[in-house]
mmCIF file of N, CA and C in Angstrom:
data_model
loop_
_atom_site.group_PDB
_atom_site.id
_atom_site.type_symbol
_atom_site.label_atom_id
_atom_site.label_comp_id
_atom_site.label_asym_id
_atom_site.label_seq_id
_atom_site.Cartn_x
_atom_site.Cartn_y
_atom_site.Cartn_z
ATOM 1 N N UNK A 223 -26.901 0.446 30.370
ATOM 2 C CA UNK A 223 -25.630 0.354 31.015
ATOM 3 C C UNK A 223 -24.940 -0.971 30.709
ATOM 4 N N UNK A 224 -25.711 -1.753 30.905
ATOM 5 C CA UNK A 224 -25.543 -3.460 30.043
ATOM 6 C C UNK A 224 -24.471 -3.608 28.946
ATOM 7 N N UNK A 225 -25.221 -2.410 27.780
ATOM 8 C CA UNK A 225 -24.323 -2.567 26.835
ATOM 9 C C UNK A 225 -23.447 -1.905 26.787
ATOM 10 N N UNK A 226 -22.934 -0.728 27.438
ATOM 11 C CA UNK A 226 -21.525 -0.423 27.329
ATOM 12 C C UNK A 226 -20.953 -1.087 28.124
ATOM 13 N N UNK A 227 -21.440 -1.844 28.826
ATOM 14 C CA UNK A 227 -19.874 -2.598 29.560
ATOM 15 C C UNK A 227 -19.481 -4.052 28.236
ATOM 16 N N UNK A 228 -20.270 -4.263 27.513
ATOM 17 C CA UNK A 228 -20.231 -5.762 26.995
ATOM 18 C C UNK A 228 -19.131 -4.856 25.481
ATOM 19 N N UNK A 229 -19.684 -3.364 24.985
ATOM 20 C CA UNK A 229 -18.573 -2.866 24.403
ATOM 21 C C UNK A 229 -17.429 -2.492 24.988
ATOM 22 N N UNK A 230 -17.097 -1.958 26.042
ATOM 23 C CA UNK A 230 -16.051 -1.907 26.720
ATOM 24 C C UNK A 230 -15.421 -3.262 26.664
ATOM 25 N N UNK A 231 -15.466 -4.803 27.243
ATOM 26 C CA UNK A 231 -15.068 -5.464 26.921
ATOM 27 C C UNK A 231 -14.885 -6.408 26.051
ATOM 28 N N UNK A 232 -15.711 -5.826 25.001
ATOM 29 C CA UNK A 232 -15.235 -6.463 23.695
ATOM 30 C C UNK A 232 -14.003 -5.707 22.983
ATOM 31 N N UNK A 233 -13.957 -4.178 23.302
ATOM 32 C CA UNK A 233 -12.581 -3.645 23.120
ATOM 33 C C UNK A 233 -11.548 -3.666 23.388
ATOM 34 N N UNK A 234 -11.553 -4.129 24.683
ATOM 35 C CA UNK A 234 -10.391 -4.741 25.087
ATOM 36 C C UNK A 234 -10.013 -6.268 24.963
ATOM 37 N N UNK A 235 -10.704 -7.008 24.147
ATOM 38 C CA UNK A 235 -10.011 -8.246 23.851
ATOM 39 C C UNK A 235 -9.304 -8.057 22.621
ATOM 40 N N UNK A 236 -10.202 -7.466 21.866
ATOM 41 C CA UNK A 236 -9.719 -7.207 20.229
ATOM 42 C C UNK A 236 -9.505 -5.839 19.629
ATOM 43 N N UNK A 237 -8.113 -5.285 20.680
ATOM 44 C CA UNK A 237 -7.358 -4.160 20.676
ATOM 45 C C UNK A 237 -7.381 -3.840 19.060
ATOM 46 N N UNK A 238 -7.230 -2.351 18.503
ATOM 47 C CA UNK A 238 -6.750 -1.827 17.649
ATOM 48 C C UNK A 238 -5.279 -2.593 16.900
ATOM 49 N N UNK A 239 -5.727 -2.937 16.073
ATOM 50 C CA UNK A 239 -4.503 -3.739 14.798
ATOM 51 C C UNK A 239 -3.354 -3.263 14.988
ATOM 52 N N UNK A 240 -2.149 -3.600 15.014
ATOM 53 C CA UNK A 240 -0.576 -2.599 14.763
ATOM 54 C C UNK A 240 -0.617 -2.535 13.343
ATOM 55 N N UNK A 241 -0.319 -1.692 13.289
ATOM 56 C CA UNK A 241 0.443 -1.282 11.725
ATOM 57 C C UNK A 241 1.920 -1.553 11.737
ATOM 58 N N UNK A 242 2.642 -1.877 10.458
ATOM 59 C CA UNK A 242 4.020 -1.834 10.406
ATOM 60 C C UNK A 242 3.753 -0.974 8.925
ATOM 61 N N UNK A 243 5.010 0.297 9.552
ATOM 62 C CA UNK A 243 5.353 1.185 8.865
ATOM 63 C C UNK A 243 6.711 0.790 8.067
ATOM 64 N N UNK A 244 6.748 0.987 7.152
ATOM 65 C CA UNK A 244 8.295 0.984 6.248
ATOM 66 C C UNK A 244 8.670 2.257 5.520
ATOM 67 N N UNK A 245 9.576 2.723 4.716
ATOM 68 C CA UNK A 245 10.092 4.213 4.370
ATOM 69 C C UNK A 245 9.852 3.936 2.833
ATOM 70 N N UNK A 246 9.482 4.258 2.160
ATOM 71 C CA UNK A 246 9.437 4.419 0.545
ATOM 72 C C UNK A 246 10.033 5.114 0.126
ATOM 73 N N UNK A 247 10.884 5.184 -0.706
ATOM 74 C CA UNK A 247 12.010 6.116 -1.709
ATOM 75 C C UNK A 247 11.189 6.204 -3.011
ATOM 76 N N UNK A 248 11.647 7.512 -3.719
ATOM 77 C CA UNK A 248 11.586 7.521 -5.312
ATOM 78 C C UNK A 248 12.592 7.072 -6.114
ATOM 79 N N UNK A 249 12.518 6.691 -7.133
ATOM 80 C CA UNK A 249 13.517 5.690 -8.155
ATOM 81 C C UNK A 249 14.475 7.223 -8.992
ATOM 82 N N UNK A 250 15.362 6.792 -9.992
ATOM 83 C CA UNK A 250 15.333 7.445 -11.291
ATOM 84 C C UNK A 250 14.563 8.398 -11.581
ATOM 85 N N UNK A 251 13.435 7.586 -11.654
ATOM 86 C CA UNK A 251 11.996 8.178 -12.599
ATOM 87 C C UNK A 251 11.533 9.544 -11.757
ATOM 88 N N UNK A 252 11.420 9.312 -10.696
ATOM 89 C CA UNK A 252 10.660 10.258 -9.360
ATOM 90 C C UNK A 252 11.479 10.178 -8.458
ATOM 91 N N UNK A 253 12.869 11.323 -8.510
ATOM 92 C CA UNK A 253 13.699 11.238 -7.594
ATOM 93 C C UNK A 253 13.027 12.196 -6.057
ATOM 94 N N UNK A 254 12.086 12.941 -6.267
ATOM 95 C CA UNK A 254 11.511 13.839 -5.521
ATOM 96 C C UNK A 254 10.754 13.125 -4.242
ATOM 97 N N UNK A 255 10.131 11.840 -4.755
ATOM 98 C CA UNK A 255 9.067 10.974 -4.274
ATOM 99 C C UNK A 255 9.865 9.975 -3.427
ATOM 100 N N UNK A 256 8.847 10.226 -2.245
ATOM 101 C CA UNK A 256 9.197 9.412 -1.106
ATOM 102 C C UNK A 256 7.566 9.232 -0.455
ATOM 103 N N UNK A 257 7.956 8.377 1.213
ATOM 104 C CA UNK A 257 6.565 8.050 1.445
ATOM 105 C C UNK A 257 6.893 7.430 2.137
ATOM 106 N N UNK A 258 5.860 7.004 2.883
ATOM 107 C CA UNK A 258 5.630 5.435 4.270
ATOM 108 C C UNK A 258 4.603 4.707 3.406
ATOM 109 N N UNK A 259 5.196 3.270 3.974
ATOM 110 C CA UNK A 259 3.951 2.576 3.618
ATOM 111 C C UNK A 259 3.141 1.851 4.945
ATOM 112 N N UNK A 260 2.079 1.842 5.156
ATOM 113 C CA UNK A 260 1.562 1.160 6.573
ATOM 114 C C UNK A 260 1.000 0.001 5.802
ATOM 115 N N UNK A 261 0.841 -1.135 6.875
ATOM 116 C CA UNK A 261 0.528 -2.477 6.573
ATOM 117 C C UNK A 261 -0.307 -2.927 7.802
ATOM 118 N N UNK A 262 -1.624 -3.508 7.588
ATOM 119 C CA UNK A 262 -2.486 -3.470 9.042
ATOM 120 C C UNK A 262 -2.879 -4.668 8.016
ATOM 121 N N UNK A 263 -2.768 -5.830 9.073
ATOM 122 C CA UNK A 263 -3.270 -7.324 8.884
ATOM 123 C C UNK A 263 -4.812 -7.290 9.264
ATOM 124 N N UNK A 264 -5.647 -7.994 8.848
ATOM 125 C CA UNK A 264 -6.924 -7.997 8.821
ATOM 126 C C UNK A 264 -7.846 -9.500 8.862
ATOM 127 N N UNK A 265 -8.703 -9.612 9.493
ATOM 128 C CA UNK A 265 -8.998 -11.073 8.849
ATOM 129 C C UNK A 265 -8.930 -11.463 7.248
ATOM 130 N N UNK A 266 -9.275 -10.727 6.899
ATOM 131 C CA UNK A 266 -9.514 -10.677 5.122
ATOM 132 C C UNK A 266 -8.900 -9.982 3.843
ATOM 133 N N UNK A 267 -7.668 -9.504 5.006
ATOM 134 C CA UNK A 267 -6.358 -9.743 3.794
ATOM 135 C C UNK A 267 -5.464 -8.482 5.101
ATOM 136 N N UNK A 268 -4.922 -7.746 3.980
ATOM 137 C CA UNK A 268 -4.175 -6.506 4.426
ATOM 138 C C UNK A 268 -4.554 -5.394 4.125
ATOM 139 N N UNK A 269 -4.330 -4.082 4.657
ATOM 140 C CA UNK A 269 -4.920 -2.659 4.186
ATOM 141 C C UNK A 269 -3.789 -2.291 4.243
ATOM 142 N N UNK A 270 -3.143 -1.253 2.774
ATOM 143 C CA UNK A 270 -1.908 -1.272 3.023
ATOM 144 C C UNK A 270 -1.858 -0.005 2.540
ATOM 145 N N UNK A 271 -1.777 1.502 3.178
ATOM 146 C CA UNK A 271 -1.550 2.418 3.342
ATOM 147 C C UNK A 271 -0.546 3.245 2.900
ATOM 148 N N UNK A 272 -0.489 3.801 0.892
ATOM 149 C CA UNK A 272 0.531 4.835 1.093
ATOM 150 C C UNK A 272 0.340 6.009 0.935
ATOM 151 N N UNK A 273 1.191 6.909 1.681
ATOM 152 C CA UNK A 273 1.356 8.327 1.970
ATOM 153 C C UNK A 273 2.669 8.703 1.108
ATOM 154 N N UNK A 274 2.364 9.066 -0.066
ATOM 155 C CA UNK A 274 3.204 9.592 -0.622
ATOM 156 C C UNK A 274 3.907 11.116 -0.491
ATOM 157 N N UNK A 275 4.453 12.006 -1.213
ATOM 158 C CA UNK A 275 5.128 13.330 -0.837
ATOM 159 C C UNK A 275 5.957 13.489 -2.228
ATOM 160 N N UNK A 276 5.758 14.416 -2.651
ATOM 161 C CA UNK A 276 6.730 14.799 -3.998
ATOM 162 C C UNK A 276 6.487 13.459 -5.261
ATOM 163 N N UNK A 277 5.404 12.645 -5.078
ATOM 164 C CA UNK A 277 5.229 11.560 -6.294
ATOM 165 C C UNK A 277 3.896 12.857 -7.721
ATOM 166 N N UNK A 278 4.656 13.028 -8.561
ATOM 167 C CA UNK A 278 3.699 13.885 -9.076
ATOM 168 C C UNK A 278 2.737 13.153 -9.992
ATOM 169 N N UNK A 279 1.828 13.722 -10.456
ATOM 170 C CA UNK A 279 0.609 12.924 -10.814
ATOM 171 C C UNK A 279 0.581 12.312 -12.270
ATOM 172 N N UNK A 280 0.017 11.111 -12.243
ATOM 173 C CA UNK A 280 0.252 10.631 -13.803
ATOM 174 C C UNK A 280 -0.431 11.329 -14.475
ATOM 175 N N UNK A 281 0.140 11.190 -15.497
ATOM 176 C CA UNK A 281 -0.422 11.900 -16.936
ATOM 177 C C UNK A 281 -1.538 11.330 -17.332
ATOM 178 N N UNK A 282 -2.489 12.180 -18.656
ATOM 179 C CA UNK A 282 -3.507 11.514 -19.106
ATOM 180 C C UNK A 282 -3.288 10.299 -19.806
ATOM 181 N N UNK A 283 -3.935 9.259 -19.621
ATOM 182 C CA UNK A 283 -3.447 8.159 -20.020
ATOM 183 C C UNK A 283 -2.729 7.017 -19.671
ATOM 184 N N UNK A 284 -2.345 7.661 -18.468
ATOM 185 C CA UNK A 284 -1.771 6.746 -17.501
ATOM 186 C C UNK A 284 -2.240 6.682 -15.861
ATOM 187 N N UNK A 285 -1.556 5.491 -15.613
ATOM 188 C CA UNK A 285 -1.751 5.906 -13.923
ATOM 189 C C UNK A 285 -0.855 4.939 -13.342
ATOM 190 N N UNK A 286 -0.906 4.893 -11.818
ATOM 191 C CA UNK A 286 0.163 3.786 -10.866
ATOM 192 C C UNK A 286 -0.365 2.632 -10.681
ATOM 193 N N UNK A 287 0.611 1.946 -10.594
ATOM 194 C CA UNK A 287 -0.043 0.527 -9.848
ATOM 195 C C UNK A 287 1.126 0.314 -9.201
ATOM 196 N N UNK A 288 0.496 -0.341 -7.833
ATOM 197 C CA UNK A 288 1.151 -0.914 -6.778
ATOM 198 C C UNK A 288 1.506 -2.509 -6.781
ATOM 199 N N UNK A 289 2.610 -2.566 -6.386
ATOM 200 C CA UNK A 289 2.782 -4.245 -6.295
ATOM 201 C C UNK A 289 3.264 -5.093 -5.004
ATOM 202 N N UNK A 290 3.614 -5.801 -4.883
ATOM 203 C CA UNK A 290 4.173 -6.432 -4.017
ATOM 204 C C UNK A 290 5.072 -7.846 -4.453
ATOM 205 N N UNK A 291 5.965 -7.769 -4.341
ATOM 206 C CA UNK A 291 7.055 -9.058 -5.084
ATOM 207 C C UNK A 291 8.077 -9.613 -3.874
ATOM 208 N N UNK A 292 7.968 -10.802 -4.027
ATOM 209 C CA UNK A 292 8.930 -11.568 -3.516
ATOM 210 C C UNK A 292 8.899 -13.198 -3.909
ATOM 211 N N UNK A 293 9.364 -14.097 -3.134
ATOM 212 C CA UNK A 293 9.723 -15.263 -3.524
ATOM 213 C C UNK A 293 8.320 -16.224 -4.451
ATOM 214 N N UNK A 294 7.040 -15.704 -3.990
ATOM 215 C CA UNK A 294 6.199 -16.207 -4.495
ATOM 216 C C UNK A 294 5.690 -15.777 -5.800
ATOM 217 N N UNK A 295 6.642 -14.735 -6.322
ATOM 218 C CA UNK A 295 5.879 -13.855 -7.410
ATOM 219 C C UNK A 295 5.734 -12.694 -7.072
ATOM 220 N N UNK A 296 4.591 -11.762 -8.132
ATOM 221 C CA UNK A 296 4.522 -10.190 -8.179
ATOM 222 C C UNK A 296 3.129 -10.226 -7.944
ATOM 223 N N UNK A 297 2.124 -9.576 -6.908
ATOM 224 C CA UNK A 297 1.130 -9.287 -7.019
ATOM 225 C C UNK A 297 0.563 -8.025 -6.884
ATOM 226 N N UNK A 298 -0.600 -7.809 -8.189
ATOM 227 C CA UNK A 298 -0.986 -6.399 -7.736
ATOM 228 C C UNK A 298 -1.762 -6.268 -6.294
ATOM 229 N N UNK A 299 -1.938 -5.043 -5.802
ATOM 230 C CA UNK A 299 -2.731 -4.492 -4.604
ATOM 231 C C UNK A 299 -3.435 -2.915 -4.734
ATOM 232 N N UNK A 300 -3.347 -2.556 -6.233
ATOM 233 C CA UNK A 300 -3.882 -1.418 -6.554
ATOM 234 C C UNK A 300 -3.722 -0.501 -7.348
ATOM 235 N N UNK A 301 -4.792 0.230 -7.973
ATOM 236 C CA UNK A 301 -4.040 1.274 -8.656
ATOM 237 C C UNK A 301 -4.350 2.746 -8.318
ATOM 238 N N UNK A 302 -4.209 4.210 -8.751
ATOM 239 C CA UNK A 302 -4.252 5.261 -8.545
ATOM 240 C C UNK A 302 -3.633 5.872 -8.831
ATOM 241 N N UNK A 303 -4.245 7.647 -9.481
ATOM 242 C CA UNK A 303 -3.478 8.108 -10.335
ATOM 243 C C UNK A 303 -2.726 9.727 -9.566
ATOM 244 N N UNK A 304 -2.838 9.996 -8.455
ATOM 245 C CA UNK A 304 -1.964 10.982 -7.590
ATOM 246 C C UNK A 304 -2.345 12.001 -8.049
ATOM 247 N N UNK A 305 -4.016 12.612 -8.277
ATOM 248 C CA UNK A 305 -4.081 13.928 -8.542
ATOM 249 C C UNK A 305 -4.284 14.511 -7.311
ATOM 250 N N UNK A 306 -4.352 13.996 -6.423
ATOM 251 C CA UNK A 306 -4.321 15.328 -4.874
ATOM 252 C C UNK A 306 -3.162 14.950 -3.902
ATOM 253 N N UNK A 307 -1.903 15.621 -4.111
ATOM 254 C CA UNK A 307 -0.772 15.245 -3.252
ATOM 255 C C UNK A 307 -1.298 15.312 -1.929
ATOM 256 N N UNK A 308 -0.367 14.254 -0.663
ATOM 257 C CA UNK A 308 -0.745 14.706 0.462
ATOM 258 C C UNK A 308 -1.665 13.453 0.723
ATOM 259 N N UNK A 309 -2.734 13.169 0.244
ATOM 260 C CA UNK A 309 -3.964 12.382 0.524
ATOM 261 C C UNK A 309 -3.154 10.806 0.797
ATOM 262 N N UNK A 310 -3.826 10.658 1.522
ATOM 263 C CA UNK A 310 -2.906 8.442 1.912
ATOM 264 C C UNK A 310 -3.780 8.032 0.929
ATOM 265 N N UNK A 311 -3.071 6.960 0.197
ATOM 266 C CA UNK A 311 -4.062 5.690 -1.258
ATOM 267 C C UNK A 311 -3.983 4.810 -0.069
ATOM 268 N N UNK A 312 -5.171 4.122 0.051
ATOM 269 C CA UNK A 312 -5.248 3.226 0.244
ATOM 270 C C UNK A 312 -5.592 1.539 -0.508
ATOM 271 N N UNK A 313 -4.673 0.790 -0.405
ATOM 272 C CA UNK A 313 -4.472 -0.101 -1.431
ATOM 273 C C UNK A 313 -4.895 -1.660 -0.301
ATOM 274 N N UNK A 314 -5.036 -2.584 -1.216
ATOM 275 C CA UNK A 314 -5.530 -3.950 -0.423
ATOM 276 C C UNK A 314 -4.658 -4.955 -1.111
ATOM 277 N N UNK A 315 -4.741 -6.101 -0.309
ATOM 278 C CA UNK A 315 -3.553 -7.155 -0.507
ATOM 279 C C UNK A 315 -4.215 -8.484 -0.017
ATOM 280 N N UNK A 316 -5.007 -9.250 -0.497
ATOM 281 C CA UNK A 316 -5.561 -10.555 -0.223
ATOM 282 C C UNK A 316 -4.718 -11.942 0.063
ATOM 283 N N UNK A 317 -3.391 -11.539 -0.339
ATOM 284 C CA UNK A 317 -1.875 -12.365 0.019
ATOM 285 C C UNK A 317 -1.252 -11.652 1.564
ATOM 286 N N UNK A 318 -0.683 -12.694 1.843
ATOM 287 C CA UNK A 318 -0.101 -12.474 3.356
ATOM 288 C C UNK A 318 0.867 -11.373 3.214
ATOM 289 N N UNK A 319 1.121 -10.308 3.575
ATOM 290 C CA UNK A 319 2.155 -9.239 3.096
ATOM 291 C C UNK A 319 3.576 -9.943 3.708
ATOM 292 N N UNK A 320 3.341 -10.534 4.971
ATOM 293 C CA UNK A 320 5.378 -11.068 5.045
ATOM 294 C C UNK A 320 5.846 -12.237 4.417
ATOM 295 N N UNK A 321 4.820 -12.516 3.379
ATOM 296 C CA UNK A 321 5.742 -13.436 2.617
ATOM 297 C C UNK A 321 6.090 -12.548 1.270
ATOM 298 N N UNK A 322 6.200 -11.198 1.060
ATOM 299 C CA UNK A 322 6.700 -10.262 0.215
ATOM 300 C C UNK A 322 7.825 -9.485 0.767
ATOM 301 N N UNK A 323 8.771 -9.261 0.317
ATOM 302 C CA UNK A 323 9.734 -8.633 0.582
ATOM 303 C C UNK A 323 10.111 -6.982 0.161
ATOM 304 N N UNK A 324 9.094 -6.562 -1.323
ATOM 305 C CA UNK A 324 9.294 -5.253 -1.430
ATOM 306 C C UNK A 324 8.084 -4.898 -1.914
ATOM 307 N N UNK A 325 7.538 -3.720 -1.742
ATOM 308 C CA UNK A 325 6.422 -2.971 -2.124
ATOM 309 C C UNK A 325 6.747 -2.083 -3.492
ATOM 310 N N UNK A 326 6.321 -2.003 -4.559
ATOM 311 C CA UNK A 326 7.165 -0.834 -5.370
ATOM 312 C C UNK A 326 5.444 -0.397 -6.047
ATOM 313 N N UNK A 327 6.441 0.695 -6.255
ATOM 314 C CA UNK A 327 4.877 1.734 -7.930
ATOM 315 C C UNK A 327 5.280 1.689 -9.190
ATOM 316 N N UNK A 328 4.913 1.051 -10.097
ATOM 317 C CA UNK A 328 5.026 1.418 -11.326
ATOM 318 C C UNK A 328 4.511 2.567 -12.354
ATOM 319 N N UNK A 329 4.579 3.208 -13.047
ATOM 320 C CA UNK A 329 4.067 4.005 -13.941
ATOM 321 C C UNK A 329 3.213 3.079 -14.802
ATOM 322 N N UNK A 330 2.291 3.070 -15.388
ATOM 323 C CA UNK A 330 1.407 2.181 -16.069
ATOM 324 C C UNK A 330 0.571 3.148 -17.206
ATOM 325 N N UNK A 331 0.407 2.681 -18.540
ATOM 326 C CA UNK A 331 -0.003 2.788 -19.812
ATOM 327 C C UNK A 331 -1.736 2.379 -19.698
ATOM 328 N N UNK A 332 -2.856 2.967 -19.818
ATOM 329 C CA UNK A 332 -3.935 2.416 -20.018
ATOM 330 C C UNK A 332 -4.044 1.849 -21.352
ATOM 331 N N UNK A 333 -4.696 0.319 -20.806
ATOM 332 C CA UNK A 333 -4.894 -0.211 -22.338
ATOM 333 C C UNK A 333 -3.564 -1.770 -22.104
ATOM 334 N N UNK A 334 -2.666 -1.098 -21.881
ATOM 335 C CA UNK A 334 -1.393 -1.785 -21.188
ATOM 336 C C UNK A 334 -1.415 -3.384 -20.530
ATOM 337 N N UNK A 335 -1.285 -4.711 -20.470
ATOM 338 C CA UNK A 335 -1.087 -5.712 -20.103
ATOM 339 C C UNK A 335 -1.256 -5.427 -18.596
ATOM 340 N N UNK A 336 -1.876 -6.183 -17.829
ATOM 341 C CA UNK A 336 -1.888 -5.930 -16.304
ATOM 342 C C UNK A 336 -0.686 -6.473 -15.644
ATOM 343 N N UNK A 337 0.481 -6.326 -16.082
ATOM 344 C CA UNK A 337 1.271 -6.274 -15.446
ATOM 345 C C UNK A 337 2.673 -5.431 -15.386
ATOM 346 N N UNK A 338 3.701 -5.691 -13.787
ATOM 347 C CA UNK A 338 4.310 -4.532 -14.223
ATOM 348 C C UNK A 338 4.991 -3.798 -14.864
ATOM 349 N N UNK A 339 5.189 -2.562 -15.047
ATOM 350 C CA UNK A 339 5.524 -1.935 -16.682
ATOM 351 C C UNK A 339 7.194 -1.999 -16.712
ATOM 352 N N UNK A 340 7.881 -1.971 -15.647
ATOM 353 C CA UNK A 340 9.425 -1.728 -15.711
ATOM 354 C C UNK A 340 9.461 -0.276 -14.851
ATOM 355 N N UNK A 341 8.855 0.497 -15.212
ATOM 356 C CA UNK A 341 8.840 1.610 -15.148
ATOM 357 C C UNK A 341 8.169 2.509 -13.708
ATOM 358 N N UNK A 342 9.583 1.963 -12.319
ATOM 359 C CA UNK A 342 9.294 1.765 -11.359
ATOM 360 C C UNK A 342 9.784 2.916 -10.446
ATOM 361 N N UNK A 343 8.560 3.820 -9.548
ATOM 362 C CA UNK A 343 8.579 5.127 -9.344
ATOM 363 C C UNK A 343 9.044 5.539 -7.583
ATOM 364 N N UNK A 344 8.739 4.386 -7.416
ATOM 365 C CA UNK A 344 8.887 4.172 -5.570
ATOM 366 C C UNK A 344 9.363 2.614 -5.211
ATOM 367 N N UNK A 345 10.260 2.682 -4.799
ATOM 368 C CA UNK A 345 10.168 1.041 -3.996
ATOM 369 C C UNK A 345 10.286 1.149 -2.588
ATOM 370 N N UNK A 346 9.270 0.435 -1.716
ATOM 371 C CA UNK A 346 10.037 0.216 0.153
ATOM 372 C C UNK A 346 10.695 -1.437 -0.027
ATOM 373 N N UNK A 347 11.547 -1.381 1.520
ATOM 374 C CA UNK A 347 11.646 -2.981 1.464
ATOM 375 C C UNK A 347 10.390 -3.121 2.660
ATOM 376 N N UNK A 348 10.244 -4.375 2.490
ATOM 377 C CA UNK A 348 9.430 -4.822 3.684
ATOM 378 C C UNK A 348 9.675 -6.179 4.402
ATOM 379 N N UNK A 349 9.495 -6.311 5.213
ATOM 380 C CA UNK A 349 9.974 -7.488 5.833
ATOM 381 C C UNK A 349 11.157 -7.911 5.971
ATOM 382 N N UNK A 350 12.435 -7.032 6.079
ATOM 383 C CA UNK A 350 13.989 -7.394 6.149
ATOM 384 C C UNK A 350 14.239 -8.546 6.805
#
């Protein structure tokens, strides 16, 4: 009995994380593709959650990568290639996410320079 009360109040000091949700659009490229992105702060970085919808799947040879850009630069937070619509990617971010201002997807070339291609399939803003 001891120990569920010492879990009981360890749950209530260190409540469930908020997430901040933002809206993701498709570009040009993937006018179909849209999405949320969730953002849950962590001790040890960010978990940053997208749920895509109508983003169709890269081709052989390719796949997505996720970024994050703003005043400090472009950093990646992941890649994945969208063969099961529907499913949330979950992507990671070892940089503070509100010092970034937009989240975007690129289309990406294997073999390709690790960085991003131009060729940009979703953007959210974040942090207005």
């Amino acid at each position: 009995m001891f120990t569920a009360g010492v879990l009981t109040v360890d749950r209530m000091l260190d409540p469930q994380p908020r997430a901040d949700v933002y809206v993701a659009a498709g570009t040009d490229l993937a006018p179909e593709a849209r999405g949320t992105v969730s953002v849950v702060d962590t001790p040890s970085g960010a978990s940053v959650v997208l749920e895509p919808v109508g983003l169709p799947a890269a081709a052989p040879g390719s796949y997505y990568a996720a970024w994050l850009k703003g005043p400090r630069g472009t950093v990646p937070i992941g890649s994945f290639h969208e063969r099961r619509s529907g499913v949330p990617i979950e992507l990671w971010s070892g940089v503070d996410v509100a010092d970034y201002t937009t989240f975007s997807v690129t289309l990406q070339m294997e073999g390709a320079p690790p960085a991003p291609s131009g060729l940009v399939v979703m953007t959210a803003v974040l942090n207005p």
